[in-house]
Amino acid sequence: MNPELRVRAIVPTLVNQRTLLHNGIMELLQDYAMNSKIKVTKTFIPTTIEFASSVGFDQRPLSLAAPTSKGAKIYSGLLKELKLG
């Protein structure tokens, strides 16, 4: 283990806001992070086939296969959020 390692932020992934279960899990995550003084990014990665398709069919990451797609823009926003934070 690395005692110097620190968690900079939690990035929620495979988020499906359409389900009550997932919304409840996100609330629990927020509570845990707040109590642990860990940031949870405002940007989250939704559940979508876009990411798997780009790797499977295009054999490239989504940011290269379809840089103007919704998914690629989400990752770009996450990068900006992490750089500013």
Short mmCIF file of N, CA and C in Angstrom, two decimals:
data_model
loop_
_atom_site.label_atom_id
_atom_site.label_comp_id
_atom_site.label_asym_id
_atom_site.label_seq_id
_atom_site.Cartn_x
_atom_site.Cartn_y
_atom_site.Cartn_z
N MET A 1 0.83 -1.19 0.00
CA MET A 1 0.00 0.00 0.00
C MET A 1 0.88 1.25 0.00
N ASN A 2 0.31 2.31 -0.50
CA ASN A 2 1.01 3.58 -0.57
C ASN A 2 0.38 4.56 0.42
N PRO A 3 1.03 4.83 1.55
CA PRO A 3 0.44 5.74 2.54
C PRO A 3 0.35 7.19 2.05
N GLU A 4 1.07 7.50 0.98
CA GLU A 4 1.06 8.86 0.43
C GLU A 4 -0.11 9.07 -0.55
N LEU A 5 -0.74 7.99 -0.96
CA LEU A 5 -1.82 8.05 -1.94
C LEU A 5 -3.06 8.71 -1.34
N ARG A 6 -3.62 9.66 -2.05
CA ARG A 6 -4.82 10.37 -1.61
C ARG A 6 -5.85 10.34 -2.73
N VAL A 7 -7.12 10.19 -2.36
CA VAL A 7 -8.19 10.24 -3.35
C VAL A 7 -8.50 11.70 -3.63
N ARG A 8 -8.37 12.08 -4.87
CA ARG A 8 -8.62 13.47 -5.26
C ARG A 8 -10.12 13.73 -5.44
N ALA A 9 -10.80 12.75 -6.03
CA ALA A 9 -12.24 12.90 -6.28
C ALA A 9 -12.83 11.54 -6.64
N ILE A 10 -14.11 11.42 -6.43
CA ILE A 10 -14.86 10.25 -6.87
C ILE A 10 -15.62 10.65 -8.13
N VAL A 11 -15.46 9.86 -9.19
CA VAL A 11 -16.17 10.10 -10.44
C VAL A 11 -17.24 9.02 -10.59
N PRO A 12 -18.51 9.37 -10.42
CA PRO A 12 -19.56 8.37 -10.61
C PRO A 12 -19.61 7.91 -12.07
N THR A 13 -19.63 6.60 -12.25
CA THR A 13 -19.69 6.03 -13.60
C THR A 13 -20.87 5.07 -13.72
N LEU A 14 -21.25 4.79 -14.95
CA LEU A 14 -22.39 3.93 -15.25
C LEU A 14 -23.66 4.42 -14.56
N VAL A 15 -23.82 5.74 -14.52
CA VAL A 15 -24.95 6.37 -13.83
C VAL A 15 -26.20 6.27 -14.70
N ASN A 16 -27.28 5.81 -14.07
CA ASN A 16 -28.58 5.74 -14.74
C ASN A 16 -29.57 6.50 -13.86
N GLN A 17 -29.80 7.74 -14.19
CA GLN A 17 -30.66 8.61 -13.38
C GLN A 17 -32.14 8.25 -13.46
N ARG A 18 -32.49 7.31 -14.31
CA ARG A 18 -33.90 6.95 -14.48
C ARG A 18 -34.41 5.97 -13.42
N THR A 19 -33.51 5.45 -12.57
CA THR A 19 -33.97 4.47 -11.59
C THR A 19 -33.88 5.03 -10.18
N LEU A 20 -34.85 4.68 -9.36
CA LEU A 20 -34.85 5.10 -7.96
C LEU A 20 -33.67 4.51 -7.21
N LEU A 21 -33.33 3.27 -7.51
CA LEU A 21 -32.21 2.62 -6.85
C LEU A 21 -30.92 3.40 -7.08
N HIS A 22 -30.69 3.76 -8.31
CA HIS A 22 -29.45 4.47 -8.63
C HIS A 22 -29.43 5.86 -8.00
N ASN A 23 -30.56 6.53 -8.00
CA ASN A 23 -30.61 7.85 -7.36
C ASN A 23 -30.32 7.72 -5.87
N GLY A 24 -30.83 6.65 -5.24
CA GLY A 24 -30.54 6.41 -3.83
C GLY A 24 -29.06 6.15 -3.59
N ILE A 25 -28.45 5.38 -4.48
CA ILE A 25 -27.02 5.10 -4.36
C ILE A 25 -26.21 6.39 -4.50
N MET A 26 -26.61 7.24 -5.42
CA MET A 26 -25.90 8.52 -5.60
C MET A 26 -26.01 9.38 -4.33
N GLU A 27 -27.16 9.37 -3.68
CA GLU A 27 -27.32 10.11 -2.42
C GLU A 27 -26.40 9.54 -1.35
N LEU A 28 -26.35 8.21 -1.23
CA LEU A 28 -25.45 7.58 -0.27
C LEU A 28 -23.99 7.93 -0.55
N LEU A 29 -23.63 7.95 -1.82
CA LEU A 29 -22.27 8.31 -2.22
C LEU A 29 -21.96 9.74 -1.79
N GLN A 30 -22.89 10.65 -2.05
CA GLN A 30 -22.69 12.06 -1.66
C GLN A 30 -22.51 12.18 -0.15
N ASP A 31 -23.34 11.49 0.63
CA ASP A 31 -23.23 11.53 2.08
C ASP A 31 -21.89 10.99 2.55
N TYR A 32 -21.49 9.84 2.00
CA TYR A 32 -20.21 9.24 2.38
C TYR A 32 -19.06 10.19 2.06
N ALA A 33 -19.08 10.74 0.86
CA ALA A 33 -18.00 11.63 0.44
C ALA A 33 -17.94 12.87 1.32
N MET A 34 -19.08 13.43 1.65
CA MET A 34 -19.10 14.63 2.48
C MET A 34 -18.53 14.31 3.87
N ASN A 35 -18.94 13.19 4.44
CA ASN A 35 -18.44 12.79 5.76
C ASN A 35 -16.95 12.46 5.74
N SER A 36 -16.46 12.01 4.58
CA SER A 36 -15.05 11.64 4.44
C SER A 36 -14.21 12.77 3.87
N LYS A 37 -14.85 13.91 3.61
CA LYS A 37 -14.17 15.07 3.03
C LYS A 37 -13.51 14.75 1.69
N ILE A 38 -14.24 14.00 0.88
CA ILE A 38 -13.80 13.66 -0.47
C ILE A 38 -14.76 14.30 -1.46
N LYS A 39 -14.22 14.90 -2.48
CA LYS A 39 -15.05 15.55 -3.51
C LYS A 39 -15.68 14.49 -4.41
N VAL A 40 -16.93 14.70 -4.78
CA VAL A 40 -17.59 13.92 -5.83
C VAL A 40 -17.76 14.89 -7.00
N THR A 41 -17.29 14.48 -8.17
CA THR A 41 -17.38 15.37 -9.32
C THR A 41 -18.84 15.64 -9.68
N LYS A 42 -19.08 16.84 -10.17
CA LYS A 42 -20.43 17.16 -10.67
C LYS A 42 -20.68 16.44 -11.99
N THR A 43 -19.60 16.23 -12.73
CA THR A 43 -19.69 15.49 -13.98
C THR A 43 -19.73 14.01 -13.66
N PHE A 44 -20.67 13.30 -14.26
CA PHE A 44 -20.74 11.85 -14.09
C PHE A 44 -20.82 11.20 -15.45
N ILE A 45 -20.41 9.94 -15.48
CA ILE A 45 -20.41 9.19 -16.73
C ILE A 45 -21.69 8.34 -16.78
N PRO A 46 -22.57 8.62 -17.72
CA PRO A 46 -23.84 7.87 -17.78
C PRO A 46 -23.66 6.48 -18.37
N THR A 47 -24.64 5.64 -18.13
CA THR A 47 -24.69 4.34 -18.78
C THR A 47 -25.07 4.58 -20.24
N THR A 48 -24.21 4.17 -21.14
CA THR A 48 -24.49 4.33 -22.56
C THR A 48 -23.67 3.32 -23.36
N ILE A 49 -24.18 2.93 -24.49
CA ILE A 49 -23.49 1.97 -25.34
C ILE A 49 -22.40 2.67 -26.16
N GLU A 50 -22.44 4.00 -26.20
CA GLU A 50 -21.48 4.78 -26.99
C GLU A 50 -20.03 4.39 -26.70
N PHE A 51 -19.70 4.24 -25.43
CA PHE A 51 -18.32 3.98 -25.05
C PHE A 51 -17.85 2.61 -25.53
N ALA A 52 -18.66 1.60 -25.29
CA ALA A 52 -18.30 0.24 -25.72
C ALA A 52 -18.27 0.13 -27.24
N SER A 53 -19.20 0.78 -27.90
CA SER A 53 -19.25 0.72 -29.37
C SER A 53 -18.01 1.32 -30.01
N SER A 54 -17.54 2.43 -29.46
CA SER A 54 -16.38 3.08 -30.07
C SER A 54 -15.16 2.17 -29.99
N VAL A 55 -15.00 1.47 -28.87
CA VAL A 55 -13.86 0.57 -28.72
C VAL A 55 -14.07 -0.70 -29.56
N GLY A 56 -15.29 -1.24 -29.52
CA GLY A 56 -15.57 -2.48 -30.24
C GLY A 56 -15.56 -2.34 -31.75
N PHE A 57 -16.23 -1.31 -32.25
CA PHE A 57 -16.35 -1.15 -33.71
C PHE A 57 -15.25 -0.30 -34.31
N ASP A 58 -14.95 0.82 -33.66
CA ASP A 58 -13.94 1.73 -34.20
C ASP A 58 -12.54 1.40 -33.73
N GLN A 59 -12.45 0.58 -32.69
CA GLN A 59 -11.18 0.21 -32.07
C GLN A 59 -10.36 1.42 -31.67
N ARG A 60 -11.09 2.44 -31.21
CA ARG A 60 -10.47 3.66 -30.69
C ARG A 60 -11.33 4.18 -29.56
N PRO A 61 -10.75 4.95 -28.66
CA PRO A 61 -11.56 5.57 -27.61
C PRO A 61 -12.59 6.51 -28.22
N LEU A 62 -13.66 6.73 -27.52
CA LEU A 62 -14.74 7.57 -28.02
C LEU A 62 -14.25 8.98 -28.36
N SER A 63 -13.34 9.50 -27.56
CA SER A 63 -12.85 10.87 -27.81
C SER A 63 -12.13 10.98 -29.16
N LEU A 64 -11.62 9.87 -29.68
CA LEU A 64 -10.99 9.87 -31.00
C LEU A 64 -11.96 9.43 -32.09
N ALA A 65 -12.81 8.47 -31.78
CA ALA A 65 -13.74 7.93 -32.78
C ALA A 65 -14.86 8.91 -33.11
N ALA A 66 -15.34 9.62 -32.08
CA ALA A 66 -16.46 10.55 -32.28
C ALA A 66 -16.30 11.73 -31.32
N PRO A 67 -15.34 12.61 -31.58
CA PRO A 67 -15.02 13.69 -30.64
C PRO A 67 -16.16 14.68 -30.37
N THR A 68 -17.15 14.74 -31.24
CA THR A 68 -18.27 15.67 -31.01
C THR A 68 -19.48 14.97 -30.40
N SER A 69 -19.35 13.69 -30.08
CA SER A 69 -20.47 12.95 -29.50
C SER A 69 -20.73 13.41 -28.06
N LYS A 70 -21.92 13.10 -27.57
CA LYS A 70 -22.28 13.46 -26.20
C LYS A 70 -21.30 12.86 -25.19
N GLY A 71 -20.96 11.60 -25.37
CA GLY A 71 -20.05 10.93 -24.46
C GLY A 71 -18.67 11.56 -24.42
N ALA A 72 -18.14 11.89 -25.59
CA ALA A 72 -16.82 12.52 -25.66
C ALA A 72 -16.85 13.89 -24.97
N LYS A 73 -17.95 14.62 -25.15
CA LYS A 73 -18.07 15.93 -24.51
C LYS A 73 -18.15 15.80 -22.99
N ILE A 74 -18.77 14.72 -22.52
CA ILE A 74 -18.84 14.49 -21.08
C ILE A 74 -17.43 14.28 -20.52
N TYR A 75 -16.63 13.46 -21.18
CA TYR A 75 -15.26 13.24 -20.71
C TYR A 75 -14.43 14.51 -20.78
N SER A 76 -14.65 15.30 -21.80
CA SER A 76 -13.94 16.57 -21.91
C SER A 76 -14.32 17.50 -20.75
N GLY A 77 -15.61 17.54 -20.41
CA GLY A 77 -16.06 18.33 -19.27
C GLY A 77 -15.49 17.83 -17.96
N LEU A 78 -15.38 16.51 -17.83
CA LEU A 78 -14.79 15.93 -16.62
C LEU A 78 -13.32 16.35 -16.49
N LEU A 79 -12.60 16.30 -17.57
CA LEU A 79 -11.20 16.71 -17.56
C LEU A 79 -11.07 18.16 -17.11
N LYS A 80 -11.91 19.04 -17.65
CA LYS A 80 -11.87 20.44 -17.26
C LYS A 80 -12.20 20.61 -15.78
N GLU A 81 -13.21 19.87 -15.31
CA GLU A 81 -13.58 19.95 -13.90
C GLU A 81 -12.42 19.50 -12.99
N LEU A 82 -11.76 18.44 -13.35
CA LEU A 82 -10.66 17.93 -12.53
C LEU A 82 -9.45 18.86 -12.58
N LYS A 83 -9.21 19.49 -13.72
CA LYS A 83 -8.09 20.44 -13.82
C LYS A 83 -8.33 21.68 -12.97
N LEU A 84 -9.60 22.12 -12.91
CA LEU A 84 -9.92 23.32 -12.13
C LEU A 84 -9.96 23.03 -10.64
N GLY A 85 -10.30 21.79 -10.28
CA GLY A 85 -10.46 21.44 -8.87
C GLY A 85 -9.19 21.08 -8.26
#
